[in-house]
Each structure stands twice: as C-alpha cells, then as structure tokens.
Amino acid sequence: MKRISLTQHLIEQQRLHNSIPSELRLLIEVVGRACKTISHAVGKGALGEVLGSAESENVQGEVQKKLDIISNEILLEANEWGGHLAAMASEEMESIHPIPNRYPQGEYLLLFDPLDGSSNIDVNVSIGTIFSVLKAPEGMAAPTEQDFMQAGRRQVAAGYAVYGPQTMLVLTTGNGVHCFTLDREMGAWVLTQADMQIPAETKEFSINASNMRHWFPPVTRYVDEMLEGCTGPLKKDFNMRWVASMVADVHRILSRGGIFMYPADSRDLSMPGKLRLMYEANPMAMIVEQAGGAATDGKQSILDITPHKLHQRVPVFLGSKSEVERITRYHTE
Ligand code: P6P
C-alpha cells in the first residue's frame, strides 16, 4: 500500500467525497496530534511517574488514574485554541467544557473518553482514546449539554487511538474506516489499512463472563449456544476473548471479526450496562457500521438512540453483522 500521511488521506478524502471541510480536517489532525502525545505519556509508564491513581473520582464514581487526568488535559489543551470547536465533553468531566472566551468558537462539538480501559494501565495492557465529532446546532450561542444530545447517526466523524504493541489511529468520516500506524521515528500517522471490513461471520465472542448469573435470558441463551459449540445448534466451536479494554476488543473485532457484548443485567436497572452512549458506544457504533458490521443495544441500532443525558449508559452488542443480528433477534423474540 502507498504510505500516505493522515493529512494527505484527509485531503484526498475531501476531494473524493467533499465530506471533510477544512475545519473538520484541522480538528481531526489536532486530535491525532493529541493522541501522539498521550501515546508518549502512556509509553513512559513508571519512568514518567504517571502510573497509579490520582486522589480523585470521576463523575462515574470511578477512581481516576493519573493518566486519565493527564490524557484529558492533553485533549483539552490541544483543542481549545484552534477555533474549530464550540465545546468539548469528556468521560472525566461532569459537565461540558465550552471553549474559553479568549479563543474563537467553531462549529463542532468534540466528545471523548480520553483513556479508555484505564484499569489496564498499571498492568501494561492495551488502552485507548475514543472520540466522537458532532456539529453544533445552527445558530447556537453559548453551548449547553442539550446541544450535545444528538443521536449517533448525526456524528460527522468518529475514531479511536489504541496504545498497544503499535500505536494506531482508526478513523471514519462516513466513507469507510481507515487505519493509521504511528511512525515513531517521524512522529507521523501513516495509512496502513484503508476500508477496513468486519467479517460477517465469526468464531470469537467477547463478554465479561463473571457477570453470567446476572444476565437476562437472551444473553444467557446466546452465550450458552456458543459454549455448546459443535455439539449445539450453531454446529461450530467458538473462542472467547475479554481484554476489559473496549478499544482493544473492538480493534481485534475490526481486524478479524467477533462480537463484543456489554449487556444490561439484573444488578441495577437504572444503569443499563457499563458503557456510555455519547463517547464510547456511539463512536464505536459508527466505526463498526462503516466497516460493514452492526451495533445495537439489543433492540435498535445504537446510532438511532436519542440521548437524554451526557453520561448515560447503554447496553452494547457490536461486531460481525450475523452475530449481532442473532442476539438482537433473541431480545425481540
Ligand atoms: P469490566 C473499561 O473500564 C471499560 O469502560 C471498557 O473499556 C471495557 O470494555 C469495560 O469497561 C470492562 O468492564 O466490567 O469487564 O471491568
């Protein structure tokens, strides 16, 4: 494959599809640069005094890791001066972060989970940054949380960086999913896979099986059938993977197929599942659908859900289309 940079890719995509105005291209390049800085901080580990927990909790009531806060700050500082954004929202911040008055306000809203999978930071397992881009409503003056309450179908871009053996950036602006690898010597994102496609069939599923006793019947039926393997109705054996880092699990699924599940369960009906709609489920759902896969909450496409709260949770079933359709069918039967 011809090795082109993120910038050249975005400019060529703009010529092809007229879907990446210069302000959006600037936004994506700024986020890409911020992810390089996060990758550098993450890569230092103990040498950079960045491991372990901060003395604080986030809005989810989760203890924040030092790198959660560092990554959040990196994204805020990288994006607030460019004039392309009206406001930002983050898993690590209770309310939205309007662009300070000293900077020009742009037409985009940026949402992110600055460092997803942070329970894995201190044990050197892959983690990542997830981001979603919406357009600010026409005529919006001072941005409010309500301006962010747009269905995932309205995202103009979505992506993630995965900090693993390689640092990679996976991106969609609505015309396919494209993957870049960080060339550390040049400090540049280089296109290494265009038009990623998720295989429709798979033999691999991802779920935290320790929650099995809390699952609702459709999930229990679906997983039981996979565990029965070639002796059961599916007549083939399956494999299980659970990294407990959504970015790592989704990247594997994008690369070789699979189904990722974080269902609601009987423990707390007010918190359906663990993953957040606006900056985890929605961006990953756009990426997966653009790669020929599917993403539902068990009933409908995640991208069609009308959001009500910035940090609302949603059950997630995403990946190989035939498998997502089957477990969704089990929920509606
Ligand atoms: P559990 C990480 O904290 C995260 O939000 C996702 O990245 C991951 O898929 C999930 O939670 C892991 O949850 O309950 O298995 O620890």
GROMACS .gro file of C-alpha atoms and ligand atoms in nm:
model
  349
    1MET     CA    1   0.000   0.000   0.000
    2LYS     CA    2   0.120   0.352  -0.080
    3ARG     CA    3   0.223   0.501   0.253
    4ILE     CA    4   0.044   0.835   0.288
    5SER     CA    5   0.009   1.063   0.589
    6LEU     CA    6  -0.312   1.138   0.779
    7THR     CA    7  -0.316   1.487   0.624
    8GLN     CA    8  -0.281   1.359   0.267
    9HIS     CA    9  -0.552   1.098   0.334
   10LEU     CA   10  -0.792   1.363   0.468
   11ILE     CA   11  -0.728   1.597   0.174
   12GLU     CA   12  -0.776   1.313  -0.077
   13GLN     CA   13  -1.099   1.208   0.102
   14GLN     CA   14  -1.221   1.569   0.081
   15ARG     CA   15  -1.157   1.568  -0.296
   16LEU     CA   16  -1.335   1.233  -0.334
   17HIS     CA   17  -1.635   1.283  -0.109
   18ASN     CA   18  -1.647   1.653  -0.019
   19SER     CA   19  -1.714   1.535   0.338
   20ILE     CA   20  -1.420   1.686   0.526
   21PRO     CA   21  -1.432   2.066   0.534
   22SER     CA   22  -1.100   2.223   0.633
   23GLU     CA   23  -1.223   2.294   0.988
   24LEU     CA   24  -1.307   1.923   1.035
   25ARG     CA   25  -0.972   1.824   0.886
   26LEU     CA   26  -0.798   2.060   1.133
   27LEU     CA   27  -0.998   1.906   1.421
   28ILE     CA   28  -0.904   1.550   1.323
   29GLU     CA   29  -0.536   1.644   1.281
   30VAL     CA   30  -0.534   1.816   1.624
   31VAL     CA   31  -0.692   1.509   1.788
   32GLY     CA   32  -0.437   1.291   1.606
   33ARG     CA   33  -0.153   1.504   1.744
   34ALA     CA   34  -0.301   1.486   2.096
   35CYS     CA   35  -0.317   1.106   2.070
   36LYS     CA   36   0.056   1.101   1.980
   37THR     CA   37   0.125   1.298   2.300
   38ILE     CA   38  -0.094   1.060   2.504
   39SER     CA   39   0.085   0.763   2.349
   40HIS     CA   40   0.417   0.913   2.456
   41ALA     CA   41   0.293   0.971   2.814
   42VAL     CA   42   0.140   0.621   2.837
   43GLY     CA   43   0.460   0.466   2.697
   44LYS     CA   44   0.674   0.612   2.974
   45GLY     CA   45   0.489   0.416   3.245
   46ALA     CA   46   0.673   0.416   3.575
   47LEU     CA   47   0.960   0.614   3.421
   48GLY     CA   48   0.728   0.908   3.380
   49GLU     CA   49   0.578   0.899   3.729
   50VAL     CA   50   0.235   0.866   3.559
   51LEU     CA   51   0.115   0.532   3.691
   52GLY     CA   52  -0.122   0.472   3.978
   53SER     CA   53  -0.430   0.659   4.093
   54ALA     CA   54  -0.494   1.026   4.139
   55GLU     CA   55  -0.661   1.125   4.465
   56SER     CA   56  -0.993   1.186   4.283
   57GLU     CA   57  -1.305   1.023   4.137
   58ASN     CA   58  -1.479   1.097   3.807
   59VAL     CA   59  -1.849   1.158   3.752
   60GLN     CA   60  -1.895   0.781   3.723
   61GLY     CA   61  -1.767   0.743   4.078
   62GLU     CA   62  -1.460   0.564   3.943
   63VAL     CA   63  -1.117   0.634   4.094
   64GLN     CA   64  -0.925   0.834   3.834
   65LYS     CA   65  -0.582   0.718   3.728
   66LYS     CA   66  -0.315   0.986   3.690
   67LEU     CA   67  -0.305   0.908   3.318
   68ASP     CA   68  -0.685   0.959   3.291
   69ILE     CA   69  -0.638   1.317   3.406
   70ILE     CA   70  -0.319   1.374   3.204
   71SER     CA   71  -0.489   1.244   2.887
   72ASN     CA   72  -0.795   1.460   2.948
   73GLU     CA   73  -0.577   1.770   2.993
   74ILE     CA   74  -0.381   1.690   2.676
   75LEU     CA   75  -0.703   1.677   2.471
   76LEU     CA   76  -0.846   1.996   2.627
   77GLU     CA   77  -0.527   2.197   2.574
   78ALA     CA   78  -0.473   2.070   2.220
   79ASN     CA   79  -0.825   2.157   2.107
   80GLU     CA   80  -0.930   2.477   2.281
   81TRP     CA   81  -0.726   2.738   2.085
   82GLY     CA   82  -0.779   2.621   1.723
   83GLY     CA   83  -1.113   2.791   1.655
   84HIS     CA   84  -1.272   2.471   1.520
   85LEU     CA   85  -1.472   2.376   1.832
   86ALA     CA   86  -1.762   2.526   2.027
   87ALA     CA   87  -1.729   2.289   2.324
   88MET     CA   88  -1.595   1.954   2.444
   89ALA     CA   89  -1.729   1.679   2.668
   90SER     CA   90  -1.536   1.402   2.839
   91GLU     CA   91  -1.594   1.092   3.049
   92GLU     CA   92  -1.363   1.256   3.302
   93MET     CA   93  -1.563   1.579   3.338
   94GLU     CA   94  -1.912   1.613   3.490
   95SER     CA   95  -2.025   1.893   3.261
   96ILE     CA   96  -1.936   2.021   2.916
   97HIS     CA   97  -1.625   2.233   2.860
   98PRO     CA   98  -1.709   2.541   2.648
   99ILE     CA   99  -1.421   2.697   2.453
  100PRO     CA  100  -1.278   2.983   2.667
  101ASN     CA  101  -1.389   3.330   2.555
  102ARG     CA  102  -1.029   3.425   2.469
  103TYR     CA  103  -1.046   3.186   2.172
  104PRO     CA  104  -1.276   3.193   1.862
  105GLN     CA  105  -1.569   2.949   1.876
  106GLY     CA  106  -1.605   2.696   1.593
  107GLU     CA  107  -1.892   2.482   1.461
  108TYR     CA  108  -1.801   2.138   1.601
  109LEU     CA  109  -1.857   1.957   1.931
  110LEU     CA  110  -1.591   1.704   2.040
  111LEU     CA  111  -1.664   1.424   2.285
  112PHE     CA  112  -1.407   1.177   2.416
  113ASP     CA  113  -1.311   0.909   2.659
  114PRO     CA  114  -0.950   1.027   2.696
  115LEU     CA  115  -0.813   0.698   2.821
  116ASP     CA  116  -1.047   0.402   2.799
  117GLY     CA  117  -0.960   0.079   2.977
  118SER     CA  118  -0.761   0.259   3.244
  119SER     CA  119  -0.788  -0.038   3.481
  120ASN     CA  120  -0.528  -0.188   3.246
  121ILE     CA  121  -0.277   0.100   3.261
  122ASP     CA  122  -0.081  -0.026   3.561
  123VAL     CA  123  -0.054  -0.379   3.419
  124ASN     CA  124   0.069  -0.274   3.074
  125VAL     CA  125  -0.233  -0.397   2.873
  126SER     CA  126  -0.353  -0.205   2.563
  127ILE     CA  127  -0.569   0.102   2.632
  128GLY     CA  128  -0.703   0.375   2.407
  129THR     CA  129  -0.865   0.711   2.336
  130ILE     CA  130  -1.215   0.721   2.185
  131PHE     CA  131  -1.357   1.034   2.020
  132SER     CA  132  -1.677   1.149   1.850
  133VAL     CA  133  -1.748   1.466   1.649
  134LEU     CA  134  -2.088   1.634   1.618
  135LYS     CA  135  -2.186   1.962   1.452
  136ALA     CA  136  -2.306   2.234   1.686
  137PRO     CA  137  -2.675   2.318   1.623
  138GLU     CA  138  -2.730   2.606   1.376
  139GLY     CA  139  -2.739   2.943   1.550
  140MET     CA  140  -2.615   2.803   1.880
  141ALA     CA  141  -2.480   3.083   2.101
  142ALA     CA  142  -2.350   2.958   2.437
  143PRO     CA  143  -2.317   2.576   2.415
  144THR     CA  144  -2.512   2.370   2.669
  145GLU     CA  145  -2.529   1.996   2.743
  146GLN     CA  146  -2.856   1.989   2.546
  147ASP     CA  147  -2.665   2.083   2.226
  148PHE     CA  148  -2.472   1.756   2.262
  149MET     CA  149  -2.791   1.545   2.286
  150GLN     CA  150  -2.781   1.431   1.921
  151ALA     CA  151  -2.829   1.071   1.801
  152GLY     CA  152  -2.513   0.888   1.694
  153ARG     CA  153  -2.636   0.889   1.332
  154ARG     CA  154  -2.550   1.262   1.333
  155GLN     CA  155  -2.179   1.213   1.404
  156VAL     CA  156  -1.961   1.365   1.128
  157ALA     CA  157  -1.653   1.172   1.241
  158ALA     CA  158  -1.554   0.908   1.496
  159GLY     CA  159  -1.232   0.731   1.583
  160TYR     CA  160  -1.004   0.582   1.840
  161ALA     CA  161  -0.634   0.550   1.911
  162VAL     CA  162  -0.514   0.220   2.054
  163TYR     CA  163  -0.191   0.225   2.258
  164GLY     CA  164  -0.072  -0.131   2.213
  165PRO     CA  165   0.234  -0.302   2.061
  166GLN     CA  166   0.179  -0.045   1.788
  167THR     CA  167   0.004   0.286   1.840
  168MET     CA  168  -0.275   0.303   1.581
  169LEU     CA  169  -0.543   0.554   1.487
  170VAL     CA  170  -0.870   0.424   1.339
  171LEU     CA  171  -1.096   0.684   1.181
  172THR     CA  172  -1.418   0.726   0.986
  173THR     CA  173  -1.575   1.043   0.844
  174GLY     CA  174  -1.864   0.849   0.691
  175ASN     CA  175  -1.680   0.700   0.392
  176GLY     CA  176  -1.529   0.379   0.525
  177VAL     CA  177  -1.289   0.303   0.810
  178HIS     CA  178  -0.919   0.377   0.768
  179CYS     CA  179  -0.631   0.276   0.993
  180PHE     CA  180  -0.304   0.462   1.057
  181THR     CA  181   0.006   0.339   1.237
  182LEU     CA  182   0.226   0.582   1.429
  183ASP     CA  183   0.571   0.606   1.274
  184ARG     CA  184   0.756   0.692   1.594
  185GLU     CA  185   1.077   0.794   1.414
  186MET     CA  186   0.892   1.051   1.203
  187GLY     CA  187   0.622   1.122   1.465
  188ALA     CA  188   0.366   1.079   1.184
  189TRP     CA  189   0.041   0.884   1.137
  190VAL     CA  190   0.088   0.666   0.825
  191LEU     CA  191  -0.204   0.498   0.643
  192THR     CA  192  -0.155   0.123   0.684
  193GLN     CA  193  -0.507  -0.009   0.607
  194ALA     CA  194  -0.783   0.153   0.402
  195ASP     CA  195  -1.150   0.046   0.404
  196MET     CA  196  -1.136  -0.199   0.697
  197GLN     CA  197  -1.420  -0.456   0.672
  198ILE     CA  198  -1.551  -0.671   0.959
  199PRO     CA  199  -1.609  -1.036   0.850
  200ALA     CA  200  -1.986  -1.105   0.872
  201GLU     CA  201  -1.924  -1.445   1.035
  202THR     CA  202  -1.703  -1.513   1.335
  203LYS     CA  203  -1.593  -1.775   1.589
  204GLU     CA  204  -1.495  -1.533   1.864
  205PHE     CA  205  -1.705  -1.360   2.131
  206SER     CA  206  -1.619  -1.104   2.398
  207ILE     CA  207  -1.810  -1.068   2.725
  208ASN     CA  208  -1.718  -1.047   3.094
  209ALA     CA  209  -1.843  -1.395   3.189
  210SER     CA  210  -1.807  -1.324   3.563
  211ASN     CA  211  -2.144  -1.144   3.537
  212MET     CA  212  -2.318  -1.457   3.400
  213ARG     CA  213  -2.557  -1.507   3.694
  214HIS     CA  214  -2.692  -1.152   3.643
  215TRP     CA  215  -2.761  -1.180   3.267
  216PHE     CA  216  -3.110  -1.167   3.119
  217PRO     CA  217  -3.232  -1.476   2.924
  218PRO     CA  218  -3.149  -1.360   2.566
  219VAL     CA  219  -2.781  -1.314   2.660
  220THR     CA  220  -2.770  -1.640   2.855
  221ARG     CA  221  -2.924  -1.827   2.560
  222TYR     CA  222  -2.683  -1.666   2.312
  223VAL     CA  223  -2.368  -1.742   2.515
  224ASP     CA  224  -2.485  -2.094   2.610
  225GLU     CA  225  -2.528  -2.180   2.240
  226MET     CA  226  -2.174  -2.062   2.169
  227LEU     CA  227  -2.038  -2.265   2.465
  228GLU     CA  228  -2.220  -2.576   2.330
  229GLY     CA  229  -2.003  -2.533   2.019
  230CYS     CA  230  -2.021  -2.804   1.752
  231THR     CA  231  -2.243  -3.016   1.980
  232GLY     CA  232  -2.506  -2.739   1.990
  233PRO     CA  233  -2.738  -2.563   1.741
  234LEU     CA  234  -2.459  -2.349   1.593
  235LYS     CA  235  -2.260  -2.660   1.493
  236LYS     CA  236  -1.923  -2.487   1.533
  237ASP     CA  237  -1.684  -2.418   1.820
  238PHE     CA  238  -1.620  -2.064   1.944
  239ASN     CA  239  -1.333  -1.888   2.119
  240MET     CA  240  -1.360  -1.621   2.391
  241ARG     CA  241  -1.157  -1.304   2.440
  242TRP     CA  242  -1.208  -1.030   2.705
  243VAL     CA  243  -0.938  -0.764   2.733
  244ALA     CA  244  -1.154  -0.537   2.955
  245SER     CA  245  -1.040  -0.253   2.730
  246MET     CA  246  -1.313  -0.171   2.480
  247VAL     CA  247  -1.069  -0.016   2.232
  248ALA     CA  248  -0.852  -0.330   2.228
  249ASP     CA  249  -1.153  -0.563   2.193
  250VAL     CA  250  -1.310  -0.351   1.918
  251HIS     CA  251  -0.980  -0.323   1.728
  252ARG     CA  252  -0.945  -0.703   1.729
  253ILE     CA  253  -1.304  -0.738   1.607
  254LEU     CA  254  -1.246  -0.481   1.328
  255SER     CA  255  -0.934  -0.672   1.228
  256ARG     CA  256  -1.062  -1.033   1.234
  257GLY     CA  257  -1.431  -1.036   1.328
  258GLY     CA  258  -1.609  -1.115   1.654
  259ILE     CA  259  -1.890  -0.989   1.873
  260PHE     CA  260  -1.841  -0.757   2.173
  261MET     CA  261  -2.110  -0.757   2.441
  262TYR     CA  262  -2.162  -0.543   2.748
  263PRO     CA  263  -2.529  -0.614   2.830
  264ALA     CA  264  -2.759  -0.464   3.090
  265ASP     CA  265  -2.812  -0.709   3.374
  266SER     CA  266  -3.030  -0.757   3.681
  267ARG     CA  267  -2.795  -0.580   3.921
  268ASP     CA  268  -2.909  -0.222   3.856
  269LEU     CA  269  -3.182  -0.149   3.603
  270SER     CA  270  -3.110   0.225   3.634
  271MET     CA  271  -2.763   0.164   3.487
  272PRO     CA  272  -2.811  -0.049   3.172
  273GLY     CA  273  -2.460  -0.189   3.116
  274LYS     CA  274  -2.135  -0.008   3.184
  275LEU     CA  275  -2.053   0.170   2.858
  276ARG     CA  276  -2.152   0.530   2.790
  277LEU     CA  277  -2.354   0.617   2.485
  278MET     CA  278  -2.209   0.953   2.382
  279TYR     CA  279  -1.833   0.889   2.383
  280GLU     CA  280  -1.795   0.510   2.382
  281ALA     CA  281  -2.093   0.333   2.219
  282ASN     CA  282  -2.177   0.596   1.954
  283PRO     CA  283  -1.827   0.641   1.806
  284MET     CA  284  -1.760   0.267   1.810
  285ALA     CA  285  -2.102   0.200   1.654
  286MET     CA  286  -2.030   0.443   1.368
  287ILE     CA  287  -1.693   0.279   1.305
  288VAL     CA  288  -1.838  -0.074   1.317
  289GLU     CA  289  -2.131   0.009   1.085
  290GLN     CA  290  -1.895   0.186   0.842
  291ALA     CA  291  -1.687  -0.135   0.839
  292GLY     CA  292  -1.991  -0.347   0.742
  293GLY     CA  293  -2.071  -0.465   1.095
  294ALA     CA  294  -2.366  -0.388   1.324
  295ALA     CA  295  -2.413  -0.230   1.667
  296THR     CA  296  -2.733  -0.246   1.875
  297ASP     CA  297  -2.848  -0.205   2.235
  298GLY     CA  298  -3.034  -0.537   2.200
  299LYS     CA  299  -3.337  -0.368   2.046
  300GLN     CA  300  -3.227  -0.098   1.797
  301SER     CA  301  -2.916   0.039   1.626
  302ILE     CA  302  -2.714   0.232   1.882
  303LEU     CA  303  -2.684   0.516   1.630
  304ASP     CA  304  -3.063   0.567   1.639
  305ILE     CA  305  -3.086   0.615   2.017
  306THR     CA  306  -3.197   0.965   2.118
  307PRO     CA  307  -2.969   1.072   2.407
  308HIS     CA  308  -3.104   1.244   2.719
  309LYS     CA  309  -2.801   1.270   2.947
  310LEU     CA  310  -2.435   1.331   2.866
  311HIS     CA  311  -2.309   1.031   3.066
  312GLN     CA  312  -2.597   0.793   3.006
  313ARG     CA  313  -2.513   0.424   2.977
  314VAL     CA  314  -2.638   0.181   2.713
  315PRO     CA  315  -2.617  -0.195   2.658
  316VAL     CA  316  -2.376  -0.271   2.371
  317PHE     CA  317  -2.372  -0.560   2.121
  318LEU     CA  318  -2.141  -0.485   1.828
  319GLY     CA  319  -1.927  -0.656   1.565
  320SER     CA  320  -1.987  -0.920   1.298
  321LYS     CA  321  -2.326  -0.848   1.146
  322SER     CA  322  -2.473  -1.200   1.152
  323GLU     CA  323  -2.395  -1.242   1.523
  324VAL     CA  324  -2.527  -0.900   1.627
  325GLU     CA  325  -2.846  -0.968   1.430
  326ARG     CA  326  -2.887  -1.305   1.605
  327ILE     CA  327  -2.853  -1.177   1.963
  328THR     CA  328  -3.076  -0.879   1.875
  329ARG     CA  329  -3.336  -1.126   1.741
  330TYR     CA  330  -3.319  -1.318   2.071
  331HIS     CA  331  -3.403  -0.994   2.255
  332THR     CA  332  -3.709  -0.929   2.039
  333GLU     CA  333  -3.843  -1.290   2.033
  334P6P     P1  334  -1.534  -0.484   3.321
  334P6P     C1  335  -1.303  -0.001   3.074
  334P6P     O1  336  -1.316   0.041   3.208
  334P6P     C2  337  -1.440  -0.018   3.016
  334P6P     O2  338  -1.510   0.102   3.020
  334P6P     C3  339  -1.428  -0.071   2.873
  334P6P     O3  340  -1.314  -0.027   2.809
  334P6P     C4  341  -1.428  -0.221   2.893
  334P6P     O4  342  -1.482  -0.291   2.783
  334P6P     C5  343  -1.515  -0.240   3.017
  334P6P     O5  344  -1.511  -0.117   3.090
  334P6P     C6  345  -1.462  -0.351   3.106
  334P6P     O6  346  -1.557  -0.369   3.208
  334P6P     O7  347  -1.664  -0.487   3.397
  334P6P     O8  348  -1.506  -0.613   3.247
  334P6P     O9  349  -1.415  -0.438   3.403
   0.00000   0.00000   0.00000
